[in-house]
C-alpha cells in the first residue's frame, strides 16, 4: 500500500495483530456484559479481524492529527458494528476504552449505537442506514481525485447490506469514474438480521457480480490475519483505474461457540454467567488456533 503523507502505525507482525484482534473481541464481550441494551455482537465479532488489520496496520491515519488531508478515509457502511470500530480506534489511540464503556448507547453519548461524525471527531461518516457507505465513499474518492490527493477511501459493508440497490449504483459509478483509490470490503458472513443470506437474496455467484461490474476482486478468509495483511499491502496504487473489493469470508459471532452462525446473536446482551462462558469460549478458540 503506498504511503500518502502519513506513516502507518507502528509496524506489527501478524502474531501481534492477532493478539490485538483477540483484545478487541475480549473488550467487545466485556462491553456487551455491562451495557443494558442489545449490542450487535454477531456482526461485531465477524469484522474484528478486518478492523484490526485496518486500524492497527493498513490505514494511514494519525490519532493526533485527525484532519490531515492526506489521511486515508474509512467509512463503516455497516454502521451497526460501530462499537467494534470505536474499540479498534481506541486500541489505535483515538479514544479511551473506559469512556466508551462508561457512556455507550446512552442519550447524548458520542458513542452511539451507530457512528456520528459530528459527535465523534475521527469518525469520517455518519452511517447506520444501510446502503449509504459506498455511495458516500465514491463521492469522497472522486473529490480526492479532483483535488489531486493520493489517499485511499475504504468502506466496510455487510453482505446483506449489498442487497440494497444503492450499493450497485455506487459499484457502477466507482468503476465508471476509474476510482482506483476506492476500496470496498465486504463482510461475507452469509447472515442477515433474522435469516441466512441466501434464504432471502440470491447473492451467489457473489464475487462474480463485482467482477461483472469491472472491479478488481480479491477473495480472502476474513479471519486470517496474514491474508488480510497481504490483501491490504497488495492494493493497487491509488492512481490506478480500477476500484478493488475484498470479499472476506467470515463467520458471524466468530470466536464464541454459542454465537457462531447463530441467528439469535445478531444482537444481544450478556448476563454475568453468559459473559463468563463467552470469554472462556474465546480463550478456547484462541488456544485451538495457536495449537
Ligand atoms: C436501510 C436499513 N434497513 C434496515 C436496517 C436494519 N438492519 C440493521 S443490521 C441489518 C442486517 C444487515 O445484514 P448484514 O449487512 O449482512 O450485516 P451483518 O449480518 O454482518 O450484521 C438490518 C436489516 C438498517 N440499519 N438500514
Short mmCIF file of C-alpha atoms and ligand atoms in Angstrom, two decimals:
data_model
loop_
_atom_site.label_atom_id
_atom_site.label_comp_id
_atom_site.label_asym_id
_atom_site.label_seq_id
_atom_site.Cartn_x
_atom_site.Cartn_y
_atom_site.Cartn_z
CA UNK A 1 0.00 0.00 0.00
CA UNK A 2 1.53 3.34 -0.96
CA UNK A 3 2.06 5.98 1.68
CA UNK A 4 0.31 9.29 1.17
CA UNK A 5 1.98 11.58 3.66
CA UNK A 6 1.01 9.80 6.87
CA UNK A 7 3.01 6.87 8.08
CA UNK A 8 1.12 3.75 9.08
CA UNK A 9 1.02 2.78 12.75
CA UNK A 10 3.96 1.07 14.32
CA UNK A 11 4.90 -1.92 12.18
CA UNK A 12 3.39 -5.03 13.73
CA UNK A 13 3.84 -8.69 12.96
CA UNK A 14 0.87 -10.89 12.06
CA UNK A 15 1.11 -12.52 15.51
CA UNK A 16 0.91 -9.11 17.18
CA UNK A 17 -2.10 -8.17 15.07
CA UNK A 18 -3.77 -11.45 16.04
CA UNK A 19 -3.22 -10.55 19.69
CA UNK A 20 -4.84 -7.16 19.09
CA UNK A 21 -7.83 -8.81 17.38
CA UNK A 22 -8.21 -11.02 20.46
CA UNK A 23 -8.04 -7.92 22.68
CA UNK A 24 -10.71 -6.26 20.54
CA UNK A 25 -13.04 -9.28 20.80
CA UNK A 26 -12.49 -9.53 24.54
CA UNK A 27 -13.27 -5.85 25.06
CA UNK A 28 -16.38 -6.19 22.89
CA UNK A 29 -17.66 -9.07 25.01
CA UNK A 30 -16.91 -7.19 28.23
CA UNK A 31 -18.85 -4.17 26.99
CA UNK A 32 -21.68 -6.48 25.97
CA UNK A 33 -21.67 -7.74 29.56
CA UNK A 34 -22.06 -4.27 31.06
CA UNK A 35 -24.37 -2.48 28.60
CA UNK A 36 -28.04 -2.88 29.49
CA UNK A 37 -29.37 -2.87 25.92
CA UNK A 38 -28.60 -5.08 22.93
CA UNK A 39 -25.19 -4.88 21.26
CA UNK A 40 -24.79 -6.00 17.60
CA UNK A 41 -22.30 -8.53 18.84
CA UNK A 42 -22.64 -11.09 15.99
CA UNK A 43 -21.66 -8.65 13.23
CA UNK A 44 -19.06 -7.03 15.52
CA UNK A 45 -17.26 -10.31 16.07
CA UNK A 46 -17.25 -11.08 12.33
CA UNK A 47 -15.39 -7.83 11.49
CA UNK A 48 -12.94 -7.79 14.43
CA UNK A 49 -10.04 -9.14 12.37
CA UNK A 50 -10.80 -6.84 9.42
CA UNK A 51 -10.97 -3.74 11.64
CA UNK A 52 -7.77 -4.77 13.41
CA UNK A 53 -5.95 -5.22 10.09
CA UNK A 54 -7.18 -1.76 9.04
CA UNK A 55 -6.72 0.33 12.19
CA UNK A 56 -3.58 -1.34 13.52
CA UNK A 57 -1.89 -1.89 10.16
CA UNK A 58 -3.30 -0.68 6.86
CA UNK A 59 -4.94 2.69 7.35
CA UNK A 60 -2.77 5.78 7.06
CA UNK A 61 -4.39 7.65 9.92
CA UNK A 62 -2.96 9.53 12.87
CA UNK A 63 -5.00 9.93 16.07
CA UNK A 64 -3.05 13.10 16.90
CA UNK A 65 -3.72 14.69 13.50
CA UNK A 66 -7.25 13.69 12.54
CA UNK A 67 -7.75 16.46 9.96
CA UNK A 68 -4.63 15.74 7.93
CA UNK A 69 -5.83 15.94 4.30
CA UNK A 70 -3.58 13.02 3.36
CA UNK A 71 -5.16 10.58 5.80
CA UNK A 72 -6.98 7.55 4.44
CA UNK A 73 -10.73 7.83 4.86
CA UNK A 74 -12.52 4.88 6.45
CA UNK A 75 -16.31 4.62 6.38
CA UNK A 76 -18.12 1.94 8.35
CA UNK A 77 -21.00 1.33 5.97
CA UNK A 78 -22.38 -1.45 8.21
CA UNK A 79 -22.84 1.20 10.89
CA UNK A 80 -24.45 -1.19 13.36
CA UNK A 81 -20.92 -2.51 14.04
CA UNK A 82 -19.99 0.94 15.42
CA UNK A 83 -18.81 -0.26 18.80
CA UNK A 84 -16.32 -2.62 17.17
CA UNK A 85 -14.93 0.36 15.24
CA UNK A 86 -14.84 2.56 18.37
CA UNK A 87 -12.83 -0.07 20.26
CA UNK A 88 -10.50 -0.71 17.29
CA UNK A 89 -9.93 3.06 17.17
CA UNK A 90 -9.37 3.12 20.95
CA UNK A 91 -6.71 0.43 20.59
CA UNK A 92 -5.05 2.64 17.94
CA UNK A 93 -5.14 5.64 20.32
CA UNK A 94 -8.13 7.67 19.10
CA UNK A 95 -10.33 7.18 22.17
CA UNK A 96 -10.27 5.73 25.67
CA UNK A 97 -11.93 2.33 26.03
CA UNK A 98 -13.19 3.23 29.51
CA UNK A 99 -15.00 6.27 28.07
CA UNK A 100 -16.73 4.04 25.53
CA UNK A 101 -17.85 1.59 28.23
CA UNK A 102 -19.00 4.42 30.51
CA UNK A 103 -21.41 6.05 28.04
CA UNK A 104 -22.00 3.69 25.11
CA UNK A 105 -25.55 3.87 23.74
CA UNK A 106 -26.73 6.47 26.26
CA UNK A 107 -28.66 9.57 25.30
CA UNK A 108 -26.20 12.33 24.28
CA UNK A 109 -23.22 9.98 24.30
CA UNK A 110 -20.71 10.48 21.47
CA UNK A 111 -20.54 6.67 21.31
CA UNK A 112 -23.90 5.91 19.78
CA UNK A 113 -25.10 2.56 18.51
CA UNK A 114 -24.37 3.96 15.05
CA UNK A 115 -21.42 6.27 14.38
CA UNK A 116 -21.92 10.04 14.17
CA UNK A 117 -19.10 12.12 12.72
CA UNK A 118 -20.47 15.31 14.25
CA UNK A 119 -20.40 13.87 17.76
CA UNK A 120 -17.17 11.95 17.42
CA UNK A 121 -14.22 13.63 15.66
CA UNK A 122 -12.09 10.99 13.94
CA UNK A 123 -15.13 9.21 12.55
CA UNK A 124 -15.38 10.03 8.84
CA UNK A 125 -19.08 9.43 8.14
CA UNK A 126 -22.37 9.06 9.97
CA UNK A 127 -23.73 5.68 8.97
CA UNK A 128 -26.23 3.05 10.02
CA UNK A 129 -28.86 3.37 7.36
CA UNK A 130 -27.53 0.53 5.24
CA UNK A 131 -26.62 1.10 1.60
CA UNK A 132 -25.11 4.55 2.02
CA UNK A 133 -21.42 3.99 2.82
CA UNK A 134 -20.29 3.02 -0.68
CA UNK A 135 -22.15 5.87 -2.42
CA UNK A 136 -20.54 8.30 0.07
CA UNK A 137 -17.15 6.69 -0.48
CA UNK A 138 -17.50 7.10 -4.26
CA UNK A 139 -18.12 10.81 -3.76
CA UNK A 140 -15.16 11.16 -1.41
CA UNK A 141 -12.85 9.22 -3.76
CA UNK A 142 -13.98 11.34 -6.70
CA UNK A 143 -13.40 14.52 -4.73
CA UNK A 144 -9.93 13.33 -3.67
CA UNK A 145 -9.10 12.75 -7.35
CA UNK A 146 -10.33 16.24 -8.19
CA UNK A 147 -8.06 17.77 -5.54
CA UNK A 148 -5.07 15.67 -6.53
CA UNK A 149 -4.98 13.89 -3.13
CA UNK A 150 -3.36 10.47 -3.01
CA UNK A 151 -5.11 8.87 -0.06
CA UNK A 152 -7.50 5.90 -0.17
CA UNK A 153 -11.18 5.77 0.63
CA UNK A 154 -12.08 2.43 2.21
CA UNK A 155 -15.52 1.27 3.24
CA UNK A 156 -16.71 -1.85 5.05
CA UNK A 157 -20.09 -3.31 4.09
CA UNK A 158 -22.19 -6.20 5.30
CA UNK A 159 -23.05 -8.78 2.66
CA UNK A 160 -26.75 -8.42 3.47
CA UNK A 161 -26.35 -4.69 3.04
CA UNK A 162 -25.29 -5.26 -0.55
CA UNK A 163 -28.87 -6.31 -1.27
CA UNK A 164 -29.57 -2.54 -1.35
CA UNK A 165 -29.84 -1.13 -4.89
CA UNK A 166 -27.86 1.99 -3.97
CA UNK A 167 -24.80 -0.21 -3.45
CA UNK A 168 -24.84 -1.38 -7.08
CA UNK A 169 -25.31 2.13 -8.44
CA UNK A 170 -22.20 3.06 -6.49
CA UNK A 171 -20.34 -0.03 -7.73
CA UNK A 172 -21.07 1.10 -11.28
CA UNK A 173 -20.15 4.72 -10.54
CA UNK A 174 -16.87 3.69 -8.89
CA UNK A 175 -15.76 1.81 -11.98
CA UNK A 176 -17.12 4.36 -14.47
CA UNK A 177 -15.11 7.09 -12.73
CA UNK A 178 -12.00 4.87 -12.68
CA UNK A 179 -11.58 5.20 -8.92
CA UNK A 180 -8.52 3.09 -8.14
CA UNK A 181 -8.35 5.00 -4.83
CA UNK A 182 -11.61 3.33 -3.74
CA UNK A 183 -11.73 0.07 -1.78
CA UNK A 184 -14.82 -1.82 -0.66
CA UNK A 185 -14.51 -4.59 1.92
CA UNK A 186 -17.43 -6.99 2.23
CA UNK A 187 -18.02 -8.92 5.44
CA UNK A 188 -19.40 -12.06 3.77
CA UNK A 189 -20.74 -13.79 6.88
CA UNK A 190 -23.77 -15.12 4.99
CA UNK A 191 -26.22 -13.95 7.65
CA UNK A 192 -28.69 -11.08 7.77
CA UNK A 193 -30.62 -9.82 10.79
CA UNK A 194 -33.09 -12.69 11.21
CA UNK A 195 -32.18 -15.17 8.48
CA UNK A 196 -29.34 -16.68 6.50
CA UNK A 197 -28.47 -14.56 3.47
CA UNK A 198 -29.31 -16.96 0.66
CA UNK A 199 -32.76 -17.59 2.11
CA UNK A 200 -33.73 -14.03 1.18
CA UNK A 201 -31.46 -12.90 -1.66
CA UNK A 202 -29.63 -14.89 -4.32
CA UNK A 203 -26.17 -13.41 -3.68
CA UNK A 204 -24.13 -16.15 -5.36
CA UNK A 205 -22.08 -16.14 -7.51
CA UNK A 206 -21.17 -13.21 -5.31
CA UNK A 207 -17.59 -12.26 -6.31
CA UNK A 208 -18.57 -12.68 -10.00
CA UNK A 209 -21.20 -9.97 -9.57
CA UNK A 210 -18.48 -7.47 -8.60
CA UNK A 211 -16.28 -8.75 -11.44
CA UNK A 212 -19.13 -8.19 -13.89
CA UNK A 213 -19.15 -4.53 -12.85
CA UNK A 214 -15.44 -4.32 -13.69
CA UNK A 215 -13.95 -4.27 -10.17
CA UNK A 216 -10.69 -5.86 -9.09
CA UNK A 217 -11.95 -8.70 -6.86
CA UNK A 218 -9.82 -10.30 -4.12
CA UNK A 219 -11.33 -13.23 -2.22
CA UNK A 220 -9.90 -13.97 1.22
CA UNK A 221 -10.61 -15.55 4.59
CA UNK A 222 -11.61 -12.52 6.68
CA UNK A 223 -10.34 -14.16 9.86
CA UNK A 224 -6.87 -14.99 8.52
CA UNK A 225 -4.64 -12.09 9.55
CA UNK A 226 -1.87 -12.94 7.05
CA UNK A 227 -4.37 -12.92 4.19
CA UNK A 228 -5.84 -9.63 5.38
CA UNK A 229 -2.41 -8.01 5.67
CA UNK A 230 -1.33 -9.33 2.25
CA UNK A 231 -4.54 -8.13 0.59
CA UNK A 232 -4.19 -4.65 2.11
CA UNK A 233 -0.49 -4.42 1.28
CA UNK A 234 -1.17 -5.51 -2.32
CA UNK A 235 -3.86 -2.94 -3.08
CA UNK A 236 -3.24 -1.28 -6.44
CA UNK A 237 -1.76 2.19 -6.50
CA UNK A 238 -4.27 4.96 -5.81
CA UNK A 239 -3.57 6.38 -9.29
CA UNK A 240 -4.83 3.19 -10.92
CA UNK A 241 -8.14 2.98 -12.78
CA UNK A 242 -9.91 0.07 -11.14
CA UNK A 243 -11.52 0.03 -7.69
CA UNK A 244 -10.91 -3.04 -5.52
CA UNK A 245 -13.26 -5.13 -3.44
CA UNK A 246 -12.01 -7.54 -0.79
CA UNK A 247 -14.66 -10.21 -0.38
CA UNK A 248 -13.92 -11.52 3.11
CA UNK A 249 -15.42 -14.88 4.02
CA UNK A 250 -16.33 -14.61 7.71
CA UNK A 251 -18.39 -16.17 10.49
CA UNK A 252 -20.97 -14.10 12.36
CA UNK A 253 -20.20 -14.32 16.08
CA UNK A 254 -16.64 -15.53 15.36
CA UNK A 255 -14.74 -16.70 18.43
CA UNK A 256 -17.64 -17.65 20.72
CA UNK A 257 -19.06 -21.12 20.08
CA UNK A 258 -22.65 -20.36 21.11
CA UNK A 259 -22.76 -17.21 18.97
CA UNK A 260 -21.16 -18.52 15.78
CA UNK A 261 -23.65 -18.80 12.87
CA UNK A 262 -26.46 -18.47 15.42
CA UNK A 263 -29.31 -16.22 14.23
CA UNK A 264 -30.17 -15.43 17.86
CA UNK A 265 -26.91 -13.45 18.21
CA UNK A 266 -27.35 -10.72 15.60
CA UNK A 267 -27.75 -8.51 18.66
CA UNK A 268 -27.94 -9.26 22.35
CA UNK A 269 -26.56 -8.74 25.80
CA UNK A 270 -24.62 -10.99 28.13
CA UNK A 271 -25.53 -11.67 31.74
CA UNK A 272 -22.59 -12.45 34.08
CA UNK A 273 -22.85 -16.21 33.52
CA UNK A 274 -23.04 -15.88 29.72
CA UNK A 275 -20.16 -13.41 29.75
CA UNK A 276 -18.01 -15.91 31.61
CA UNK A 277 -18.97 -18.66 29.11
CA UNK A 278 -18.29 -16.33 26.17
CA UNK A 279 -14.84 -15.33 27.45
CA UNK A 280 -13.95 -18.96 28.15
CA UNK A 281 -15.02 -19.92 24.63
CA UNK A 282 -12.99 -17.06 23.14
CA UNK A 283 -9.92 -18.24 25.03
CA UNK A 284 -10.51 -21.85 23.98
CA UNK A 285 -10.84 -20.91 20.29
CA UNK A 286 -7.65 -18.87 20.53
CA UNK A 287 -5.76 -21.75 22.11
CA UNK A 288 -7.02 -24.06 19.33
CA UNK A 289 -5.93 -21.63 16.61
CA UNK A 290 -2.47 -21.27 18.18
CA UNK A 291 -2.00 -25.05 18.53
C1 LIG B 1 -31.69 0.79 5.34
C2 LIG B 1 -31.69 -0.12 6.54
N1 LIG B 1 -32.59 -1.13 6.60
C3 LIG B 1 -32.59 -1.95 7.67
C4 LIG B 1 -31.71 -1.78 8.70
C5 LIG B 1 -31.77 -2.70 9.92
N2 LIG B 1 -30.64 -3.64 9.95
C6 LIG B 1 -29.60 -3.46 10.78
S1 LIG B 1 -28.45 -4.65 10.64
C7 LIG B 1 -29.33 -5.45 9.45
C8 LIG B 1 -28.81 -6.72 8.84
C9 LIG B 1 -27.79 -6.42 7.82
O1 LIG B 1 -27.14 -7.58 7.38
P1 LIG B 1 -25.61 -7.52 7.01
O2 LIG B 1 -25.34 -6.33 6.17
O3 LIG B 1 -25.22 -8.82 6.42
O4 LIG B 1 -24.91 -7.25 8.40
P2 LIG B 1 -24.36 -8.35 9.47
O5 LIG B 1 -25.13 -9.62 9.24
O6 LIG B 1 -22.93 -8.54 9.18
O7 LIG B 1 -24.60 -7.74 10.81
C10 LIG B 1 -30.51 -4.78 9.18
C11 LIG B 1 -31.50 -5.22 8.19
C12 LIG B 1 -30.78 -0.71 8.60
N3 LIG B 1 -29.87 -0.47 9.55
N4 LIG B 1 -30.79 0.09 7.50
#
